[in-house]
Coordinates of C-alpha atoms in Angstrom, one line a residue:
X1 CA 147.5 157.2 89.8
X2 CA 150.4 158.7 91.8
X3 CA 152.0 156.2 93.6
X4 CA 152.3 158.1 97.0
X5 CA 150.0 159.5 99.8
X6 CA 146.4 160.5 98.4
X7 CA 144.5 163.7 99.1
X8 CA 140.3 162.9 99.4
X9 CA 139.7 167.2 100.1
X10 CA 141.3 169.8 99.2
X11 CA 142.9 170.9 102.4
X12 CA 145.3 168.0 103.0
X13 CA 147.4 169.6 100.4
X14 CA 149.3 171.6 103.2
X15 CA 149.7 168.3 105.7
X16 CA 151.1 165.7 103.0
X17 CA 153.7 168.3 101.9
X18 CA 154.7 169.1 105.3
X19 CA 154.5 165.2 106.6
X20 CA 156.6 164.0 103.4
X21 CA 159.1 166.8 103.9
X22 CA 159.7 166.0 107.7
X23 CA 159.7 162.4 106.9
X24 CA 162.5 163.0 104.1
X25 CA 164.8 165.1 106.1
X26 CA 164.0 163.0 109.7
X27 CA 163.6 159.1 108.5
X28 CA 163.9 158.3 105.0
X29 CA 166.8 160.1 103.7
X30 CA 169.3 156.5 103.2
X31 CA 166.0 155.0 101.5
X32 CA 165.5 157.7 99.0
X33 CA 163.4 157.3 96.4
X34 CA 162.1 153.7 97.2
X35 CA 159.9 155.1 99.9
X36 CA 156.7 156.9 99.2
X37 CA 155.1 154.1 97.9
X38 CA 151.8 154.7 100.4
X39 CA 148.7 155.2 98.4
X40 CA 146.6 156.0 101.5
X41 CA 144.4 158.5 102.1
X42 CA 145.5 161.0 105.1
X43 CA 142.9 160.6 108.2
X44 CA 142.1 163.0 110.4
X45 CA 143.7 160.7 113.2
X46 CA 147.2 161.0 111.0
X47 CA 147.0 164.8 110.6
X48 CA 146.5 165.4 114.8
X49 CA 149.6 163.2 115.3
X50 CA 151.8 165.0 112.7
X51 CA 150.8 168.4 114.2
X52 CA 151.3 166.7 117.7
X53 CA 154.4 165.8 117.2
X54 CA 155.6 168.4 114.9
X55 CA 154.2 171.9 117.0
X56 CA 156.5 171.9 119.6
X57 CA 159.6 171.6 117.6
X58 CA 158.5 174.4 115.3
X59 CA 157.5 176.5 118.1
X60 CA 160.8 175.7 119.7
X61 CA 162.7 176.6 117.2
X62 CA 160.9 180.1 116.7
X63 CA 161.7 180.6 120.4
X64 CA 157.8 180.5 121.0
X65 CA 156.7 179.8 124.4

């Protein structure tokens, strides 16, 4: 087993890529490689706050409304 987050569907594919990325480049970057050592599965609950939080900056940055 991979010792990181843990998909239980096949949709959360798109949400762990795009929550490790942002966590990378936003919080972990000094801590590099030592940190994805999270075997959880992804809840619902952790996907609405990613998109939460993450939506507005993307939109800003597009220049969307």
């Amino acid at each position: 087993m991979v010792n990181c987050n843990q998909q239980a569907e096949t949709w959360e594919c798109g949400y762990i890529l795009l929550q490790s990325m942002f966590d990378f480049v936003n919080v972990y970057q000094k801590q590099f490689p030592k940190m994805w050592n999270d075997t959880k599965e992804v809840t619902n609950e952790d996907i609405e706050k990613t998109l939460k939080e993450l939506m507005p900056i993307l939109f800003d940055g597009l220049g969307i409304p």
